Tab-separated table of C-alpha atoms and ligand atoms in Angstrom:
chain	number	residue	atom	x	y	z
A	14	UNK	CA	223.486	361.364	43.587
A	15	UNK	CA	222.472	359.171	46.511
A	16	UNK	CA	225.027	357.644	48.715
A	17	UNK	CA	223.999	354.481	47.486
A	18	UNK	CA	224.259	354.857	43.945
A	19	UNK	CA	228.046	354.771	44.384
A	20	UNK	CA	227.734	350.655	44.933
A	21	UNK	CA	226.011	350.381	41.839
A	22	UNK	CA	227.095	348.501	39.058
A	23	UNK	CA	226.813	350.454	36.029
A	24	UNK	CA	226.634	348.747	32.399
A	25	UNK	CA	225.698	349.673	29.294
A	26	UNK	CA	223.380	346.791	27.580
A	27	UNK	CA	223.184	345.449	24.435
A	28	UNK	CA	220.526	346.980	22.433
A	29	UNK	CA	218.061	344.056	20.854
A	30	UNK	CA	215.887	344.545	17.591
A	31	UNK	CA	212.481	345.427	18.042
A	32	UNK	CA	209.480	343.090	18.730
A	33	UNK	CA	206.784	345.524	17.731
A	34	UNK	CA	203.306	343.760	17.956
A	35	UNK	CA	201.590	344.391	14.992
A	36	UNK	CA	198.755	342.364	13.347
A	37	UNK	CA	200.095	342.977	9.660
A	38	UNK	CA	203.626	343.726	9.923
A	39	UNK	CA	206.629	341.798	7.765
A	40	UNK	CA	209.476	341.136	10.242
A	41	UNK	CA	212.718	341.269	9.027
A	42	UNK	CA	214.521	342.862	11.690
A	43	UNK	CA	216.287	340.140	14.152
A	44	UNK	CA	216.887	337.003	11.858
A	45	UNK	CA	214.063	334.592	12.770
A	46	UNK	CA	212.985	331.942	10.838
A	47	UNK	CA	210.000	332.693	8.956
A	48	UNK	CA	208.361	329.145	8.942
A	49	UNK	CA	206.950	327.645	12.533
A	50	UNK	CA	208.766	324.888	14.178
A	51	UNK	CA	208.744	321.443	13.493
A	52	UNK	CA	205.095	319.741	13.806
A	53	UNK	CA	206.574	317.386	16.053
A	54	UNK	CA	206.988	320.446	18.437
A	55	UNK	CA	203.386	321.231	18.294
A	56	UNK	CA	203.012	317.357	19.028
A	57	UNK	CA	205.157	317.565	22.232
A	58	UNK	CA	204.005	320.878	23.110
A	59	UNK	CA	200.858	319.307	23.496
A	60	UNK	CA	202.161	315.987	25.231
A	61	UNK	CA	203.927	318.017	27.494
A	62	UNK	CA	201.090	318.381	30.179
A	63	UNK	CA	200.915	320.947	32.501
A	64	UNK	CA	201.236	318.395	35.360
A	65	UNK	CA	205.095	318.266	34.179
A	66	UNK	CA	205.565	322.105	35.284
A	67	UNK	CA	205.172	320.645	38.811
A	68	UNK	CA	208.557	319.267	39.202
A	69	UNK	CA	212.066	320.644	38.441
A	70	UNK	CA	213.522	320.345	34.736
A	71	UNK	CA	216.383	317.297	34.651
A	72	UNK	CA	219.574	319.407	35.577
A	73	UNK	CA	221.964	318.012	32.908
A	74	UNK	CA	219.117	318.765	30.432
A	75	UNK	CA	219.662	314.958	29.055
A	76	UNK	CA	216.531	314.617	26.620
A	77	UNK	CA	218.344	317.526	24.522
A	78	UNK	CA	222.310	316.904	25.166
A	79	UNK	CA	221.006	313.205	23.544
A	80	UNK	CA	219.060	313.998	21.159
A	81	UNK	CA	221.566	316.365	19.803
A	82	UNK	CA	224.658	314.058	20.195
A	83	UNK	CA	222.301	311.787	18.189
A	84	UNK	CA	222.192	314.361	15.589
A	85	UNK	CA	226.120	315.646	15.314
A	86	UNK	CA	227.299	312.526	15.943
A	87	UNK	CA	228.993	313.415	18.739
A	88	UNK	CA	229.104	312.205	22.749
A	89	UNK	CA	226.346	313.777	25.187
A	90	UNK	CA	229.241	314.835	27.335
A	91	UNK	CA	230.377	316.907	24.207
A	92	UNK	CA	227.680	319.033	24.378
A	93	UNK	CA	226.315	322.046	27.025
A	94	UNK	CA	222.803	323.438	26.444
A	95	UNK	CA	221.632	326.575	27.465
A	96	UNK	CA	218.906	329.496	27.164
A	97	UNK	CA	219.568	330.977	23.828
A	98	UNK	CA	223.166	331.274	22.722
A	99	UNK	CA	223.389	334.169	24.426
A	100	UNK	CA	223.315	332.214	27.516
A	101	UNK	CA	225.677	329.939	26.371
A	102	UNK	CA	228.256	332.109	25.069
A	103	UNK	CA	227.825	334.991	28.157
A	104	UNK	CA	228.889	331.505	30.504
A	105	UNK	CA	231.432	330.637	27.859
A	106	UNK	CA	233.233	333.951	28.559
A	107	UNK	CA	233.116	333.924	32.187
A	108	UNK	CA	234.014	330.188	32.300
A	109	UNK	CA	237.433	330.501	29.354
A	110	UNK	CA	238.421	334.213	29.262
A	111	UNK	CA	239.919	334.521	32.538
A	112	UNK	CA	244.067	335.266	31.433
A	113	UNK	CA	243.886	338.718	31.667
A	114	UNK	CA	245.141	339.247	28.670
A	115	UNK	CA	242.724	340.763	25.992
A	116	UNK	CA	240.663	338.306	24.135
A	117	UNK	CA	240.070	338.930	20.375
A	118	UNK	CA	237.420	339.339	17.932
A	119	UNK	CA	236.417	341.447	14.968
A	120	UNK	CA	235.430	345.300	15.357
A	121	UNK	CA	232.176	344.850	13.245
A	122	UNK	CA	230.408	341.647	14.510
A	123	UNK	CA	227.728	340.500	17.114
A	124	UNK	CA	227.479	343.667	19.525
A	125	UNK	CA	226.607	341.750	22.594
A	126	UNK	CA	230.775	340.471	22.333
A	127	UNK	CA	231.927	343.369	24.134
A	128	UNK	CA	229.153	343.900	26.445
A	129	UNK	CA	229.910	340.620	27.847
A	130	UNK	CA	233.425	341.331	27.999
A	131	UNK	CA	232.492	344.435	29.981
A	132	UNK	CA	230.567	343.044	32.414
A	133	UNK	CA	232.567	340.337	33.070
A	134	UNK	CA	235.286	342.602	33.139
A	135	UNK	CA	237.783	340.767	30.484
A	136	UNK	CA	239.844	342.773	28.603
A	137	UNK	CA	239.402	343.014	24.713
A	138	UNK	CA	240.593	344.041	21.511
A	139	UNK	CA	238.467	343.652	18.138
A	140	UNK	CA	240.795	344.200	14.751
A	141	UNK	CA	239.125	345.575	12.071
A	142	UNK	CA	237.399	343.782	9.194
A	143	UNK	CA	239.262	344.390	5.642
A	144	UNK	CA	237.585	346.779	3.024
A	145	UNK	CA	235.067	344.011	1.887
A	146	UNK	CA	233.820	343.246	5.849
A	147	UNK	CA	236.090	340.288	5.773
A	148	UNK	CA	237.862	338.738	8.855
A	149	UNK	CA	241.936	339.154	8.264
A	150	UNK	CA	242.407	335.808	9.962
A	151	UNK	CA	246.412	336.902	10.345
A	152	UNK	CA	245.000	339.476	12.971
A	153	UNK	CA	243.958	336.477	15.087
A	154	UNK	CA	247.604	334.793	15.218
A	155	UNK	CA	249.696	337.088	17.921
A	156	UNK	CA	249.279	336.826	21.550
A	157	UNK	CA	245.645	337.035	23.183
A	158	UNK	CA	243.158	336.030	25.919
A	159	UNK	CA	241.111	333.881	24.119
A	160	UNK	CA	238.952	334.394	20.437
A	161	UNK	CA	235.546	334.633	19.967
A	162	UNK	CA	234.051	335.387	15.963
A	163	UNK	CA	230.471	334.278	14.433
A	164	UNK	CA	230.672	332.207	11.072
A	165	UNK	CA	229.106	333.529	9.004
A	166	UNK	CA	229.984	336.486	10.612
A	167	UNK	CA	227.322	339.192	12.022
A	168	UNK	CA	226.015	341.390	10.283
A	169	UNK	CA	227.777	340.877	7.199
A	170	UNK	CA	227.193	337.534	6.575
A	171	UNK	CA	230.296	336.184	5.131
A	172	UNK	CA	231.223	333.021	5.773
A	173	UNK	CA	235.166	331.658	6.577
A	174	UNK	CA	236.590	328.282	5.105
A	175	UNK	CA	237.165	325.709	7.466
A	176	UNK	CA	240.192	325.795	6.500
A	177	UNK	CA	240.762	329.044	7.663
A	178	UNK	CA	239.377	328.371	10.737
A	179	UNK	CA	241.786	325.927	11.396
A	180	UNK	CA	244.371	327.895	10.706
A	181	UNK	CA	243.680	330.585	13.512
A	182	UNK	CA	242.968	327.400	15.590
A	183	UNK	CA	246.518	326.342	14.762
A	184	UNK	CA	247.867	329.606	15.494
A	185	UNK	CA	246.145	329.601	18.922
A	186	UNK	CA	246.852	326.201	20.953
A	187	UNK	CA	247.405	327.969	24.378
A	188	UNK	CA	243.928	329.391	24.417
A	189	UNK	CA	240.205	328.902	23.960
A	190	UNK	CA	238.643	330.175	20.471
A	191	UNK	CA	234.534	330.149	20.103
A	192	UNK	CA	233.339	329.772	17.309
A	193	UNK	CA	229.840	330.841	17.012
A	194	UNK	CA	227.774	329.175	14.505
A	195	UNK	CA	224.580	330.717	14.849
A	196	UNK	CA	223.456	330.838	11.077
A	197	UNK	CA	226.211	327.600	9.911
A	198	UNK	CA	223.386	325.760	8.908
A	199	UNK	CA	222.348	328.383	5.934
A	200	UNK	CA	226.023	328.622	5.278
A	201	UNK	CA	228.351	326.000	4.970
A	202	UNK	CA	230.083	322.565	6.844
A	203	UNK	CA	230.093	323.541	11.134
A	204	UNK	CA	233.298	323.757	12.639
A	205	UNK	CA	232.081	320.664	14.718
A	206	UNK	CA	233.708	318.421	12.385
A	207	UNK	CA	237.306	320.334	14.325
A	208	UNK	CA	236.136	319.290	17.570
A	209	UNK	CA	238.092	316.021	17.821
A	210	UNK	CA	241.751	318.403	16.118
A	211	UNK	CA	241.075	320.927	18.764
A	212	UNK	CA	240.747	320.438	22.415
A	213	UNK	CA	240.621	324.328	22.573
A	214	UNK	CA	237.754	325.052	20.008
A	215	UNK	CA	233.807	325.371	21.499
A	216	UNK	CA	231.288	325.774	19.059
A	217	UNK	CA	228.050	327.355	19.814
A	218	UNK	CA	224.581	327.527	18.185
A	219	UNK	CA	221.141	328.055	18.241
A	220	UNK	CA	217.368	326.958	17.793
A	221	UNK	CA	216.754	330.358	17.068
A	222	UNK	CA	217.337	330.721	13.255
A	223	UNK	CA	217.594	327.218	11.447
A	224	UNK	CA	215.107	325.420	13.692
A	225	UNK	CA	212.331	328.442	13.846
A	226	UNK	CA	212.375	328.770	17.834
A	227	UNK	CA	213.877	332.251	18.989
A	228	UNK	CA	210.617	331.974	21.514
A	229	UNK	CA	211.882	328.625	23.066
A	230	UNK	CA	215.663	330.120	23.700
A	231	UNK	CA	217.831	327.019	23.240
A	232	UNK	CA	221.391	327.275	22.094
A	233	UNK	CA	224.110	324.474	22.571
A	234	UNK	CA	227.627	324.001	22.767
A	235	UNK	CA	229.711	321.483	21.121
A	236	UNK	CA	233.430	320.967	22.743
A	237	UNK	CA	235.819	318.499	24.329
A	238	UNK	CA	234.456	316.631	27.610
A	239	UNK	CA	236.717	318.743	29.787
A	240	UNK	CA	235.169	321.881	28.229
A	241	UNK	CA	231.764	321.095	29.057
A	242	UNK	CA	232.862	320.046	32.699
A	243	UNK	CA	233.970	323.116	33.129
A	244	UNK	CA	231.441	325.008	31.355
A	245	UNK	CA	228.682	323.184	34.012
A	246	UNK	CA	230.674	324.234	36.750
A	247	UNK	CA	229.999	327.510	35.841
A	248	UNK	CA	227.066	326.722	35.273
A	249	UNK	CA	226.186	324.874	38.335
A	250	UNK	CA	227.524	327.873	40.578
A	251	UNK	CA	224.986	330.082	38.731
A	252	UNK	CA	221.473	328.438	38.294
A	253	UNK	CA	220.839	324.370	38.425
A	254	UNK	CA	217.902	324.700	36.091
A	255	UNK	CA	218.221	327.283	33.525
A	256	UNK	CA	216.396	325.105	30.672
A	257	UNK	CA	213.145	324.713	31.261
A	258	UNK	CA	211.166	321.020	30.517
A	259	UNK	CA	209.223	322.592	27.873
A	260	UNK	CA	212.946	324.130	26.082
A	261	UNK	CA	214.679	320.277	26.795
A	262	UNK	CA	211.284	318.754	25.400
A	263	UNK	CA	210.287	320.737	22.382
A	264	UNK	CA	214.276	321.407	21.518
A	265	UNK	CA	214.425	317.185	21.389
A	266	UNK	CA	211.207	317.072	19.220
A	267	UNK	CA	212.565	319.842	16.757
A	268	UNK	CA	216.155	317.795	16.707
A	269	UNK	CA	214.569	314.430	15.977
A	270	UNK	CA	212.976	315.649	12.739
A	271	UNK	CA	215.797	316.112	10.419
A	272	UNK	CA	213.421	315.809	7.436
A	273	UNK	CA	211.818	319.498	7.959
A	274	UNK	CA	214.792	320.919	8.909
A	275	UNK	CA	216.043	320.346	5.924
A	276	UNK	CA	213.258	321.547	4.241
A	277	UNK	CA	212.942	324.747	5.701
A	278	UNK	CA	216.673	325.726	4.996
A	279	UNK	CA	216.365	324.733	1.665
A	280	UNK	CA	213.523	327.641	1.405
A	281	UNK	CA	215.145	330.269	3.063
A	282	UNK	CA	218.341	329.657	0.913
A	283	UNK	CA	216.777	329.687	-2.188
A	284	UNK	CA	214.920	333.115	-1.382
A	285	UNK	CA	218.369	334.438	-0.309
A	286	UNK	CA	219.817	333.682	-3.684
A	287	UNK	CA	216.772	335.290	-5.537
A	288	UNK	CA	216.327	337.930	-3.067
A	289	UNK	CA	220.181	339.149	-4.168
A	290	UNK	CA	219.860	338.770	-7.564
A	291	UNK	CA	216.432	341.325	-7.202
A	292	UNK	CA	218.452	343.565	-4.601
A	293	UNK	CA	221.249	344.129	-7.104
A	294	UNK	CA	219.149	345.288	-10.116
A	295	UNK	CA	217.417	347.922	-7.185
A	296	UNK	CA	221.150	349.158	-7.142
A	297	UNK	CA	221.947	347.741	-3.853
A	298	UNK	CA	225.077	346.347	-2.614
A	299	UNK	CA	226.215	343.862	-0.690
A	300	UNK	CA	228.864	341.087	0.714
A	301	UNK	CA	227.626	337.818	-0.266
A	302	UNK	CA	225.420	336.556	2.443
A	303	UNK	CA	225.518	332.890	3.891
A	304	UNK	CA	222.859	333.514	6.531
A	305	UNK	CA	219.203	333.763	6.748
A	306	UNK	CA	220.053	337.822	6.396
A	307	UNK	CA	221.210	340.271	3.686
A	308	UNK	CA	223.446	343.605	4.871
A	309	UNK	CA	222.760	345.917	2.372
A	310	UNK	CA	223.523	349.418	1.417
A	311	UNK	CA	222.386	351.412	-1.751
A	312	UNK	CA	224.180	352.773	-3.758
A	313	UNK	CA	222.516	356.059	-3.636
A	314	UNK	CA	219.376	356.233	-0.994
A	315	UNK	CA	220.475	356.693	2.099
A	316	UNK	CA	219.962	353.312	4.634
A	317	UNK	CA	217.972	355.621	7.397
A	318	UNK	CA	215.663	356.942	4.942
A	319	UNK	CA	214.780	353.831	3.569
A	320	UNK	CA	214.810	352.711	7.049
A	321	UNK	CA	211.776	354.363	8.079
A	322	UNK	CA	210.460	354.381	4.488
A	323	UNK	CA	210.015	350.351	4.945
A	324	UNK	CA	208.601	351.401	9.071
A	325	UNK	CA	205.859	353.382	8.076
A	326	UNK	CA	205.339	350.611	5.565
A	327	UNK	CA	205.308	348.470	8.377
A	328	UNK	CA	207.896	346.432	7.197
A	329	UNK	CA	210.630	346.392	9.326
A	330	UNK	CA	214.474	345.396	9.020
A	331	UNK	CA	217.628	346.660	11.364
A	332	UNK	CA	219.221	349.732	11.250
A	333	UNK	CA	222.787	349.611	13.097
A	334	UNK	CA	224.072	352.946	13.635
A	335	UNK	CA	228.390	352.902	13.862
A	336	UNK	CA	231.220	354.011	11.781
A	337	UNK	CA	231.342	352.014	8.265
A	338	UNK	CA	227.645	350.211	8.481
A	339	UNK	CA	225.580	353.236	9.391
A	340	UNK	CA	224.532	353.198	5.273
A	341	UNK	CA	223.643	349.401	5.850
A	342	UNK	CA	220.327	347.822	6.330
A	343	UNK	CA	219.841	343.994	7.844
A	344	UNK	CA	217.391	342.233	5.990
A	345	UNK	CA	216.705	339.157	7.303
A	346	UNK	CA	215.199	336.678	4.418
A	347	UNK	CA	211.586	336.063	5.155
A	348	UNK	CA	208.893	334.161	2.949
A	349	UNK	CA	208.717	334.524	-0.587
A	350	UNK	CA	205.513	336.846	-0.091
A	351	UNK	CA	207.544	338.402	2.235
A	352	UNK	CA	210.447	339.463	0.153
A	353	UNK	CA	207.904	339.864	-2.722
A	354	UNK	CA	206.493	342.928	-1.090
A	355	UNK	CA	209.524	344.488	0.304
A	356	UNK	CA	211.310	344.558	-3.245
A	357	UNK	CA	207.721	346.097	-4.616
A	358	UNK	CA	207.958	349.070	-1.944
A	359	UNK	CA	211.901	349.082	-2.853
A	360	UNK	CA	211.269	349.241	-6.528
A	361	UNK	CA	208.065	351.549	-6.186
A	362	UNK	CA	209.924	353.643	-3.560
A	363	UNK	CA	213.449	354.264	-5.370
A	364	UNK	CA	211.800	354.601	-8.736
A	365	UNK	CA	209.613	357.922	-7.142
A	366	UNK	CA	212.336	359.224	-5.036
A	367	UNK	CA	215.448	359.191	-7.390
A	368	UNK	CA	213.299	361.246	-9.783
A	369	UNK	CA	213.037	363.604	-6.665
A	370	UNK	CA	216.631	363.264	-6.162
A	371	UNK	CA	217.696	364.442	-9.890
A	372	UNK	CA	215.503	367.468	-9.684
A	373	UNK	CA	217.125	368.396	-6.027
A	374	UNK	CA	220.628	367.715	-7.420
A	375	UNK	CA	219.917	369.903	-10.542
B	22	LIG	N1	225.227	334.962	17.972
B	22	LIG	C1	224.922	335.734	16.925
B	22	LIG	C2	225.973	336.031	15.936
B	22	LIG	C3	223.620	336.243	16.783
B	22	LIG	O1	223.325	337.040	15.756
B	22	LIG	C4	222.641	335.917	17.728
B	22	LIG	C5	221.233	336.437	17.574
B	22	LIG	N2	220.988	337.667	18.143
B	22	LIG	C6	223.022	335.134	18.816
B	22	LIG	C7	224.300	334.648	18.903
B	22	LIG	C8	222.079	334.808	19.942
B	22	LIG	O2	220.995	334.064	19.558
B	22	LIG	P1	220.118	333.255	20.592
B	22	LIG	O3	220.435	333.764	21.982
B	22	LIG	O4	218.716	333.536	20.196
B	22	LIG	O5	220.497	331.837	20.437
């Protein structure tokens, strides 16, 4: 080792889904939205201008903390943007998870929760899901640093009440609870609606999923004014300018066209509701999905076989590896082609290899 490697700051990163570049692929792998943007996007790409790249983005990232306190109905001072949710949730955690004590959230959910709490240093503790990959909301009421949980939750899918919400809310005055809402709008209502109840509740989400624009990285925050103040402070001590003109810009367009939005959830939704019924007859099981994803296991091929059965198909999904999912696949819903031809290969594939099966077993 050399002396200076001792200095080093050592962390182990989250792993993200592959971006493989290939011409004819279907990607169903890391949740995207399988429809492009808004065309009022493409419109203000193209009004954008380069000569705009000359100057510095607007700091407080106005255009978008308006447009979208135009769309929730909410005050811009109720809302912190940021690059990706990621972004906004790693500043989150440095900005309200600073007790010492352990903050909370569930043992199978969004991996990058306890990376963050690693490198941050924050102490943590993640209960365990129930049986069915349900959150036991009771395991959220003792003592804690702070609470962080996706709904729907990550990769299962399942989706809490509000009113369930609330209740850990309730349970948990003294501290800050995120809430992040990263596929809410394939779900259910948003825990927005809390905001005004709960001067301790931030809810975060994305342009990444609902709104098609994973490239752009845009996520927001929705929270009492003295959360956001605090949350630019952090952010302010950090990096003036982490949204570029082109993310406030194109995020604004993509807000102001509620029309498409709606549109384009409607699809995906409707495919996720065929896509189970199809996935069941396979033999595959499943919780029962809110998101723009399906986690699904069958009941007799083994996930990593079919894994790389769907790769060399080049059709790819997500494989986590980890005690109790390891026999899961993510399938995030794509087009209607899309899911056409992976349920052909599934029905082609399991038909030719359970005959194989019997003969082995026999
Ligand atoms: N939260 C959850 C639960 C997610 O699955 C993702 C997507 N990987 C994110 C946050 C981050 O998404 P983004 O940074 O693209 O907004």
């Amino acid at each position: 080792m050399k002396n200076w490697e001792a200095n080093i700051r050592r962390v182990t990163p989250y792993t993200p889904g592959e971006q493989p570049r290939e011409p004819r692929m279907i990607k169903l792998n890391t949740n995207e939205n399988p429809y492009p943007p808004s065309p009022a996007v493409e419109q203000a790409a193209k009004e954008l201008g380069a000569d705009r790249l000359r100057l510095y983005p607007d700091p407080a990232s106005s255009v978008l903390t308006e447009a979208l306190a135009g769309f929730y109905r909410r005050k811009p001072e109720e809302i912190f943007v940021g690059v990706g949710s990621d972004d906004v949730l790693a500043m989150a955690f440095q900005t309200f998870f600073q007790s010492g004590k352990p903050i909370l959230f569930p043992d199978i959910t969004y991996s990058f929760y306890p990376v963050w709490a690693e490198l941050f240093r924050i102490p943590w503790k993640s209960p365990a899901l129930d049986s069915e990959f349900r959150i036991v909301k009771e395991d959220y009421f003792g003592e804690n640093g702070g609470i962080v949980f996706p709904n729907p939750n990550a990769p299962t899918g399942i989706y809490m009440e509000l009113s369930e919400v609330e209740e850990i809310l309730q349970k948990n005055r003294d501290v800050i609870v995120i809430v992040d809402e990263a596929y809410v709008d394939f779900a259910g209502p948003s825990a927005i609606e809390l905001v005004d109840r709960y001067d301790n509740l931030l809810v975060v989400q994305t342009f990444s999923k609902s709104r098609s624009m994973a490239g752009m990285r845009i996520g927001f925050a929705v929270g009492n004014p003295e959360l956001i103040r605090y949350l630019n402070d952090v952010k302010y001590s950090f990096n003036s300018y982490t949204m570029s003109q082109a993310a406030l810009e194109l995020g604004a367009a993509a807000v102001g066209d509620e029309t498409y939005f709606r549109e384009t959830l409607g699809k995906i939704i409707r495919v996720r509701e065929e896509t189970k019924r199809e996935l069941s007859a396979l033999g595959f099981v499943f919780p029962d999905s809110r998101a723009n994803f399906i986690f699904a296991s069958h009941e007799s091929c083994p996930a990593e076989e079919l894994f790389e059965a769907l790769k060399a198909e080049h059709i790819y999904v997500r494989h986590f590896h980890g005690p109790r999912i390891g026999n899961y696949l993510r399938i995030t819903i794509g087009t209607e082609e899309q899911m056409a031809a992976l349920l052909a290969f599934l029905r082609d594939y399991l038909k030719e290899h359970s005959g194989k099966r019997r003969k082995t077993d026999s």
